[in-house]
Coordinates of C-alpha atoms in Angstrom, one line a residue:
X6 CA 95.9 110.1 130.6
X7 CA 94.0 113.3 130.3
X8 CA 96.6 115.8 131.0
X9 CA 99.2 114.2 128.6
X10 CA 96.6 113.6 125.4
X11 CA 96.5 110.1 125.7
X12 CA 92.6 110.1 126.7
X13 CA 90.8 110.8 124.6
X14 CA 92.4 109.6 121.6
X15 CA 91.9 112.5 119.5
X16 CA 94.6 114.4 117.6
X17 CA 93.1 116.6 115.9
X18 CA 94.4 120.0 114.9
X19 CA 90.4 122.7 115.7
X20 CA 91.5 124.7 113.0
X21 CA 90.5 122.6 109.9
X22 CA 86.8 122.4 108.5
X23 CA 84.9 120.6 111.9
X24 CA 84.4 116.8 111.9
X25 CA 81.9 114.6 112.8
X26 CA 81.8 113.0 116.2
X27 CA 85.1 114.9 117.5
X28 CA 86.4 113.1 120.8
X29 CA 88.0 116.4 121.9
X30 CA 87.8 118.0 125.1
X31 CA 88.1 121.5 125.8
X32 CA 90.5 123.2 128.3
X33 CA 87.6 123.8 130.5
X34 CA 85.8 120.0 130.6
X35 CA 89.7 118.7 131.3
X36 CA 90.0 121.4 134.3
X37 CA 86.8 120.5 135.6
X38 CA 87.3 116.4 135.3
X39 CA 90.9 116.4 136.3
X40 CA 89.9 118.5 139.3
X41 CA 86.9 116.1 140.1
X42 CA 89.0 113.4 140.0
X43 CA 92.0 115.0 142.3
X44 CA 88.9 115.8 144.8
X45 CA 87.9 112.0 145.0
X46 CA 85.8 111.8 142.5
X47 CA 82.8 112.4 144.8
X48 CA 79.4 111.7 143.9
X49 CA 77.2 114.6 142.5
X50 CA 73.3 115.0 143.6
X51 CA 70.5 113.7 141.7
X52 CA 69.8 109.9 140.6
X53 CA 72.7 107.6 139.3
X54 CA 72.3 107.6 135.5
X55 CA 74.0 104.5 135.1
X56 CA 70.5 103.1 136.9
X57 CA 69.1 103.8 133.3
X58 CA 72.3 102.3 131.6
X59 CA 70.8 98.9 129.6
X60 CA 72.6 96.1 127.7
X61 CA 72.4 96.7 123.7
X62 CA 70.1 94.4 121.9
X63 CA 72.9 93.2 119.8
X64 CA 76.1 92.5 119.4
X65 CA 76.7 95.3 117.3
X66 CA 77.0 98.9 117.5
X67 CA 75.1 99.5 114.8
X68 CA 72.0 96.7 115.8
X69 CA 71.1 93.9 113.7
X70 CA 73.1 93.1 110.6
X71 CA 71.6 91.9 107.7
X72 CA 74.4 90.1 107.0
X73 CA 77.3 88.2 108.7
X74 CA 80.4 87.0 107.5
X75 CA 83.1 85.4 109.4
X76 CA 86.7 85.0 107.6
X77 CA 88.5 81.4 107.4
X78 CA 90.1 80.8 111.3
X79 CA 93.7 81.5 111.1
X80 CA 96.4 80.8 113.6
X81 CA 98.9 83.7 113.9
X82 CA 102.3 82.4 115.5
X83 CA 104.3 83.8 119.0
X84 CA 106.3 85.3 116.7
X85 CA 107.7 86.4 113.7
X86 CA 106.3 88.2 110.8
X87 CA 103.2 86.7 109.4
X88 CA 102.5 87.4 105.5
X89 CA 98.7 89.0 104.5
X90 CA 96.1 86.9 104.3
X91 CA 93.6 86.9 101.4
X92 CA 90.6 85.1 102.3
X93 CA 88.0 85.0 99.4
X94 CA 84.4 84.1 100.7
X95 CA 81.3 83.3 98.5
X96 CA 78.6 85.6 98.7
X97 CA 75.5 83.9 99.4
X98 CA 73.4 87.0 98.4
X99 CA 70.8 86.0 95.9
X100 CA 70.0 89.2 94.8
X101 CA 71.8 92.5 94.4
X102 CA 72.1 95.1 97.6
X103 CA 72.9 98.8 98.3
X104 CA 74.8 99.4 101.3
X105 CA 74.2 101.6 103.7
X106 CA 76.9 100.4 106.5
X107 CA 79.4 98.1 108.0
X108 CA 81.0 97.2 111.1
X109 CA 83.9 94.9 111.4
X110 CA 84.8 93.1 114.6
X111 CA 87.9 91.3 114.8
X112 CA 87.8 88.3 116.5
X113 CA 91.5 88.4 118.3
X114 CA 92.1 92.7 118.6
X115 CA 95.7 91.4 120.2
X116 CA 96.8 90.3 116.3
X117 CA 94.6 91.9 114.1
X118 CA 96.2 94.8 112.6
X119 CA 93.6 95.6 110.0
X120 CA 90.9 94.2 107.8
X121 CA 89.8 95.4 104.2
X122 CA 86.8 93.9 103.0
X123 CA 85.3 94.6 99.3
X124 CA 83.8 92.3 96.6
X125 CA 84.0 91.2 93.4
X126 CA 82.3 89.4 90.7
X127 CA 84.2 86.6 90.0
X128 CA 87.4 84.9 92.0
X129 CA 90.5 87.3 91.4
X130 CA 93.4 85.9 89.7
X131 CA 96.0 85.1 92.9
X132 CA 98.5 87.6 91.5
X133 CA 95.7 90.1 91.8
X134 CA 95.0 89.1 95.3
X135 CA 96.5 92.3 97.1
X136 CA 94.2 94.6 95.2
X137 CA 90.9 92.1 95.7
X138 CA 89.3 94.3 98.0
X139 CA 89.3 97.2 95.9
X140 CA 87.5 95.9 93.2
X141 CA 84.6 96.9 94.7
X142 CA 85.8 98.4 98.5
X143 CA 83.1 98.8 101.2
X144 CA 85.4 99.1 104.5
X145 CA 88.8 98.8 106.1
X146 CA 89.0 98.4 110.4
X147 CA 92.2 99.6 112.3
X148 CA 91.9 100.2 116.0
X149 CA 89.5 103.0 116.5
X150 CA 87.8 102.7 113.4
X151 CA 85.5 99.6 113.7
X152 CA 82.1 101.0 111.7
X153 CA 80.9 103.2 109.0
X154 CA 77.9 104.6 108.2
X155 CA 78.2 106.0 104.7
X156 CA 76.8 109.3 104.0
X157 CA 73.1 110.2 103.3
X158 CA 71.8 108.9 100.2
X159 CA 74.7 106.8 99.3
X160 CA 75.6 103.4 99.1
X161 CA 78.0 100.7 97.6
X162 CA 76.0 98.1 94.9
X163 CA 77.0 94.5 95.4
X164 CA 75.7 92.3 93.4
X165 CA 74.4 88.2 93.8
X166 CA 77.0 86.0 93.8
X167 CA 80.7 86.3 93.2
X168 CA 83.2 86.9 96.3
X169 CA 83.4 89.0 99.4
X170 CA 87.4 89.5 99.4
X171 CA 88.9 90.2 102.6
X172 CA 92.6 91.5 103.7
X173 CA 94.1 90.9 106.9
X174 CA 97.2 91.6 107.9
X175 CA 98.4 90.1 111.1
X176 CA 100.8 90.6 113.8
X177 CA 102.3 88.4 116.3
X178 CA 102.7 89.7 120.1
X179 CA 104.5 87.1 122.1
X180 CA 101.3 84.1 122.4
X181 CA 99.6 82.0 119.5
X182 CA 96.3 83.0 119.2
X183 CA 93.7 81.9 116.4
X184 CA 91.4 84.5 114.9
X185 CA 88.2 84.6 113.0
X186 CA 86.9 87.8 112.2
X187 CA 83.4 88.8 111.6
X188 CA 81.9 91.5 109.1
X189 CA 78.3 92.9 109.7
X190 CA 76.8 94.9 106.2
X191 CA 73.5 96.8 106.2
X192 CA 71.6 96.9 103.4
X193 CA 69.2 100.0 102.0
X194 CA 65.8 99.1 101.8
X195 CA 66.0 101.1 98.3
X196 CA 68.4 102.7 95.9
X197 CA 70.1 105.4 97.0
X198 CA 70.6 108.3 95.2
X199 CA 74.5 108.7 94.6
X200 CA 77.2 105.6 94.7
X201 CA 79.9 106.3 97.0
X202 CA 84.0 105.9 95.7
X203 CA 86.5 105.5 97.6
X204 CA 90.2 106.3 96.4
X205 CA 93.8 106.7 98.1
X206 CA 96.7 108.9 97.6
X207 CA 99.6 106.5 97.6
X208 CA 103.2 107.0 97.5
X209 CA 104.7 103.9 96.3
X210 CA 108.5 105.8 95.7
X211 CA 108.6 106.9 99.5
X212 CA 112.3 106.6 101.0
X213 CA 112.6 107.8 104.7
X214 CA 116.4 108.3 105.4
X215 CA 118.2 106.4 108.2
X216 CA 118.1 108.8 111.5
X217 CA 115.7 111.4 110.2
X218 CA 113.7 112.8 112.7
X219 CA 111.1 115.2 110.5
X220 CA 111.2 113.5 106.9
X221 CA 108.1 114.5 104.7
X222 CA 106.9 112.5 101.9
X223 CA 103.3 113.5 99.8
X224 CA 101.1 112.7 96.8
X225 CA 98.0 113.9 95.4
X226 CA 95.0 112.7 94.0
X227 CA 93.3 114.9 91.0
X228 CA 89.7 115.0 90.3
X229 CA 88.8 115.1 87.1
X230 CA 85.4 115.8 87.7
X231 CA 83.5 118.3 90.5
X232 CA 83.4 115.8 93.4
X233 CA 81.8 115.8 96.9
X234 CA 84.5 114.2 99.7
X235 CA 83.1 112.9 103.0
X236 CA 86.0 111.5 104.9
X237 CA 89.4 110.8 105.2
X238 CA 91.8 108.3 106.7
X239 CA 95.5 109.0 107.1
X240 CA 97.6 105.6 107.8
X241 CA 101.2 105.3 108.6
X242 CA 103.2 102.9 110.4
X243 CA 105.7 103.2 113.5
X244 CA 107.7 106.1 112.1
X245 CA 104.3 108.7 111.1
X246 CA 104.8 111.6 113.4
X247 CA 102.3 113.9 111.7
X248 CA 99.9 113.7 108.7
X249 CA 97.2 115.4 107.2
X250 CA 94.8 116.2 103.9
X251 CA 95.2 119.8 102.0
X252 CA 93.4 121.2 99.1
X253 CA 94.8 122.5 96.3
X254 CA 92.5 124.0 94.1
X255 CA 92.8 124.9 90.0
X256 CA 93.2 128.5 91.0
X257 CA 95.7 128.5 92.9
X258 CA 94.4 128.4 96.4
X259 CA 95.5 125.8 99.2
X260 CA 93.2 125.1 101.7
X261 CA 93.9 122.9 104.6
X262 CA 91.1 119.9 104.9
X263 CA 92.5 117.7 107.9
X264 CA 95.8 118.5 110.3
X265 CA 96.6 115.6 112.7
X266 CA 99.7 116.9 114.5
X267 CA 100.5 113.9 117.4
X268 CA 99.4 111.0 114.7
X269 CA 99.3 107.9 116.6
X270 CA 99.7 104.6 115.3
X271 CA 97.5 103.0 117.8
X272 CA 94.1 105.0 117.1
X273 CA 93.7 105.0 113.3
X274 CA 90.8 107.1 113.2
X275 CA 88.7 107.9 109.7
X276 CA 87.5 111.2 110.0
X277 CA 83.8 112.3 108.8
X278 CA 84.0 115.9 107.3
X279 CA 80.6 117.6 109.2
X280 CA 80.3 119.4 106.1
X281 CA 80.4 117.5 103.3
X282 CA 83.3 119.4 100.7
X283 CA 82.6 120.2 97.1
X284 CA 85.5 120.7 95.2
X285 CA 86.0 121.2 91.0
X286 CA 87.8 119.5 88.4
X287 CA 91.1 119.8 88.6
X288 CA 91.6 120.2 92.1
X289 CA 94.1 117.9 94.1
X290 CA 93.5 116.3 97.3
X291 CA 97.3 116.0 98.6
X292 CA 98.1 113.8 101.5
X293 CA 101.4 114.4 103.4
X294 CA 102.9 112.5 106.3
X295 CA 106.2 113.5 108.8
X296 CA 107.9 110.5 109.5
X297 CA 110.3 110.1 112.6
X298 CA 113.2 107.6 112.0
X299 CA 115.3 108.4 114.8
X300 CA 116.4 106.7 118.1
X301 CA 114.3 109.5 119.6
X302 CA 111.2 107.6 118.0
X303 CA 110.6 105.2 120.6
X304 CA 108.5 103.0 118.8
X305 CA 111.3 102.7 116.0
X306 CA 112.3 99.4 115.1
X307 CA 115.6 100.4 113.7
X308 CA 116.9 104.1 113.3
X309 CA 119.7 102.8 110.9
X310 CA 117.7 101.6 108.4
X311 CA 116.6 103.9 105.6
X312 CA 112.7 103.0 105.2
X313 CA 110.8 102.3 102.1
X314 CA 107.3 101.5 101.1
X315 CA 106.4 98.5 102.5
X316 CA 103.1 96.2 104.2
X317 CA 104.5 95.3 106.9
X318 CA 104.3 97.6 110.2
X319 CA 108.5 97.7 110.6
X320 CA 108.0 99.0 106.8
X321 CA 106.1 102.6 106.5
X322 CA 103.2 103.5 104.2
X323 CA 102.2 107.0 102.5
X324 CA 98.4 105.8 102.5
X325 CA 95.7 108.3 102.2
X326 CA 91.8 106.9 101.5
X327 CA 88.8 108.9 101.7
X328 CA 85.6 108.5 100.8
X329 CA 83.8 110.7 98.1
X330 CA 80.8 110.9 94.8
X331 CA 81.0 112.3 91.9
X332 CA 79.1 115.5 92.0
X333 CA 77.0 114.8 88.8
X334 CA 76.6 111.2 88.6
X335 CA 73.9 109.0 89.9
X336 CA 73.1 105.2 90.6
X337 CA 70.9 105.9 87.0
X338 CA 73.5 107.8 85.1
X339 CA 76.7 107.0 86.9
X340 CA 79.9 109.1 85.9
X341 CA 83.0 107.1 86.2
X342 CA 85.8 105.9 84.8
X343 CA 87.7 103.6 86.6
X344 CA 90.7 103.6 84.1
X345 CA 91.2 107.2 84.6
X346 CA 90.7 106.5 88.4
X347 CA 93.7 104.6 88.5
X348 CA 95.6 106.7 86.2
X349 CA 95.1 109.5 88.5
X350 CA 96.2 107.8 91.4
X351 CA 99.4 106.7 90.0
X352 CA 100.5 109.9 89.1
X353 CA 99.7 111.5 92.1
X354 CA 102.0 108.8 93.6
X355 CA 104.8 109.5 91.2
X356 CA 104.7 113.3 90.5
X357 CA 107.3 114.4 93.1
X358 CA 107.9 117.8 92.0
X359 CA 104.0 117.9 91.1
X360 CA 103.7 119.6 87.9
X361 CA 101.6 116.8 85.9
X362 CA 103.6 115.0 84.3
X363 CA 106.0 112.1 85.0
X364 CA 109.6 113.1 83.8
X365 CA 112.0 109.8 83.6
X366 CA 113.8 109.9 86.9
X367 CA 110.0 110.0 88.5
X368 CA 109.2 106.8 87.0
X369 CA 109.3 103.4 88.0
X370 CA 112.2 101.2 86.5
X371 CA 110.1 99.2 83.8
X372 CA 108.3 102.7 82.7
X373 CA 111.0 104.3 82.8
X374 CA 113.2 101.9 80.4
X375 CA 109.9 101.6 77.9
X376 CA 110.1 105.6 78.1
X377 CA 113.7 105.9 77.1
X378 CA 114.0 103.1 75.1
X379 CA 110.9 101.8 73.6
X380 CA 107.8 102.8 71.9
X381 CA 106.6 104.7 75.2
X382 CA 108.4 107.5 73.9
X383 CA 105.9 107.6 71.3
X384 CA 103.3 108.7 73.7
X385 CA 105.2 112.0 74.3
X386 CA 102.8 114.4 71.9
X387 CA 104.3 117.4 73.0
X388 CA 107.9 116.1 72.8
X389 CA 108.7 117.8 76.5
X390 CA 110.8 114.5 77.5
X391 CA 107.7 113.5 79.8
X392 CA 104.4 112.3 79.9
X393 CA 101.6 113.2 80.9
X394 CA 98.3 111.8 82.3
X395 CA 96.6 112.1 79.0
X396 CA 99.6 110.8 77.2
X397 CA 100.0 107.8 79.1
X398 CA 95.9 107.0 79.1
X399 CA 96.3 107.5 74.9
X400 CA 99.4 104.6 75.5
X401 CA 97.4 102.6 77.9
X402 CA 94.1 102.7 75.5
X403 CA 96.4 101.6 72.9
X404 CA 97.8 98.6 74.8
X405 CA 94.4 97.5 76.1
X406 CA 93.6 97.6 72.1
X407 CA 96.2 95.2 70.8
X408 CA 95.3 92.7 73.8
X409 CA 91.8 92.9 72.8
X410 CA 93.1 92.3 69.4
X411 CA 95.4 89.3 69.9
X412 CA 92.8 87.8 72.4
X413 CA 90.7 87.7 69.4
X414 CA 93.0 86.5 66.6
X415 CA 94.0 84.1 69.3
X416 CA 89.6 83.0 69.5
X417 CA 89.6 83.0 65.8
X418 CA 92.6 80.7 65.6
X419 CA 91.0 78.4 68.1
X420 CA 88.1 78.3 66.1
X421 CA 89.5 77.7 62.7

């Protein structure tokens, strides 16, 4: 296990910025334990320091929550493919928390895949339930990453009431078997200083061709603001075969933030910068992932398939989170803009050629047809035959007006 990289399950390429809590060994501590073990594995001098080993006070690795949450027991069949589950649990918190941690434990590791939990004010609308967890996101498990501590001085607000939404997504291995997961949150016992974001680079429009053994697909995300990033999480599916975070700063300069060059789909690690990065407005985090879709692949469902974007784990994923605070804002004066947060995120999904702007054959099918044959075309200031993120936000700030209107000739009508 050692001398093939299976143990420990760390892939990560020492060049990059350091990160916290690296499994690595060296080429010297494999020598000297593979060589121990050859001679016998005999004992050294001195006491046995397992005699000071004791059993942890609690059931968690991070001690005593201050609050549990199970999710709604679910069976998962023998087999087949089982769709996500959205479990929406009432938050019995009467009063509004910062917090400071979480640890999710699934209650059936053989099925669980992975669990997003986050929470919002009020139920989500069912269509809206794939996206519940983001509303307010605190923490997503995959094998290897079960807890979280967030950085110093930061924390997530959730407020009394409302939900705790949770995703699960499920996978059947050959016996039934009933789950009921359990999340632990930690609480500050004041305000912190900065509220911590999370965001992911997404690429909806990936296509992996049938057979191709070292297919690349990337996105970005752009900060419109200076910004402080704290960690990272690279997630594909059977076919990932590399992946890894870059910088690409306003002035030109790439600089390489996370390399991962044996991903493995088994150990989904999120990786804590040591060092904290500070990056400017305008810079892009871009997160790129090799995919493997051959019969050399051997954990390839099917090498004549050509692979799109998809949930399920015989699907593949371009799915890039991290973890990050504005640089300026605090839990007094918070800078944000969630609009502009998603708007960012979709075009760093969409911008293939990434120069800013979304040119018609980059857009999705229902943009695309309001672009070239409806009033979207409006939107298009400069007239270059694309738009760009501050075109579309003047078309979506215009939609989101007429709603508002309508809902409110619609509320006068009522009244009348």
């Amino acid at each position: 296990m050692v001398r093939t990289r299976r143990m420990p399950p760390w892939e990560v390429d020492t060049d990059g910025p350091d990160i916290h809590g690296a499994r690595a060994l060296t080429a010297d501590e494999k020598r000297t334990l593979v060589h121990w073990i050859e001679a016998g594995a005999p004992r050294g001098d001195g006491e046995d320091p397992l005699r000071s080993v004791t059993a942890l006070a609690s059931e968690w690795p991070l001690g005593e929550p201050d609050l549990v949450v199970e999710s709604p027991a679910f069976t998962v069949p023998a087999t087949g493919v089982v769709d996500y589950q959205f479990p929406a649990i009432p938050n019995p918190l009467q009063e509004d928390v910062w917090v400071r941690a979480v640890s999710i434990r699934p209650g059936e590791g053989k099925v669980v895949h992975h669990v997003l939990i986050g929470t919002s004010e009020k139920p989500v609308p069912r269509e809206r339930e794939l996206e519940a967890v983001f509303e307010n996101y605190l923490m997503g498990y995959a094998p290897g990453a079960e807890s979280y501590v967030y950085p110093e001085s930061t924390g997530v607000l959730v407020k009394a009431g409302g939900m705790i939404n949770l995703q699960m997504h499920y996978t059947a291995y050959g016996r039934e078997a009933t789950d009921v997961s359990k999340v632990a949150l930690y609480f500050h016992d004041e305000p912190p200083q900065h509220h911590l974001r999370q965001q992911v680079v997404m690429g909806w429009d990936i296509q992996i061709p049938a057979g191709a053994s070292n297919h690349e697909e990337r996105g970005y995300f752009e900060f419109d603001k200076p910004a402080i990033i704290y960690s990272l999480f690279p997630h594909a599916h059977y076919r990932g075969k590399r992946t890894g975070f870059d910088l690409h700063y306003p002035d030109g300069r790439i600089e390489p933030l996370l390399r991962v060059p044996r991903y493995d789909f088994n150990w989904q690690h999120s990786y804590s910068l040591d060092q904290p990065v500070e990056v400017p407005a305008g810079t892009r985090l871009v997160h790129s992932t090799v995919y493997d879709n051959s019969a050399r692949n051997p954990a390839n469902p099917d090498p004549q398939k050509t692979i799109f974007w998809g949930l399920q784990s015989y699907e593949e994923m371009l799915y890039g989170g991290f973890f990050f605070r504005w640089k300026d804002g605090t839990v007094e004066t918070p800078v944000h803009d969630r609009l502009q947060f998603g708007i960012n995120q979709f075009y760093g999904g969409m911008d293939d050629n990434f120069d800013g702007s979304l040119q018609p054959e980059e857009m999705p099918d229902g943009m695309r047809k309001g672009f070239l044959e409806g009033g979207l075309a409006n939107f298009d200031r400069n007239e270059d035959g694309a738009l760009s993120a501050r075109e579309y936000r003047a078309f979506v700030d215009y939609r989101n007006e007429q709603r508002r209107q309508q809902a409110s000739r619609a509320d006068q009508s009522d009244a009348e």
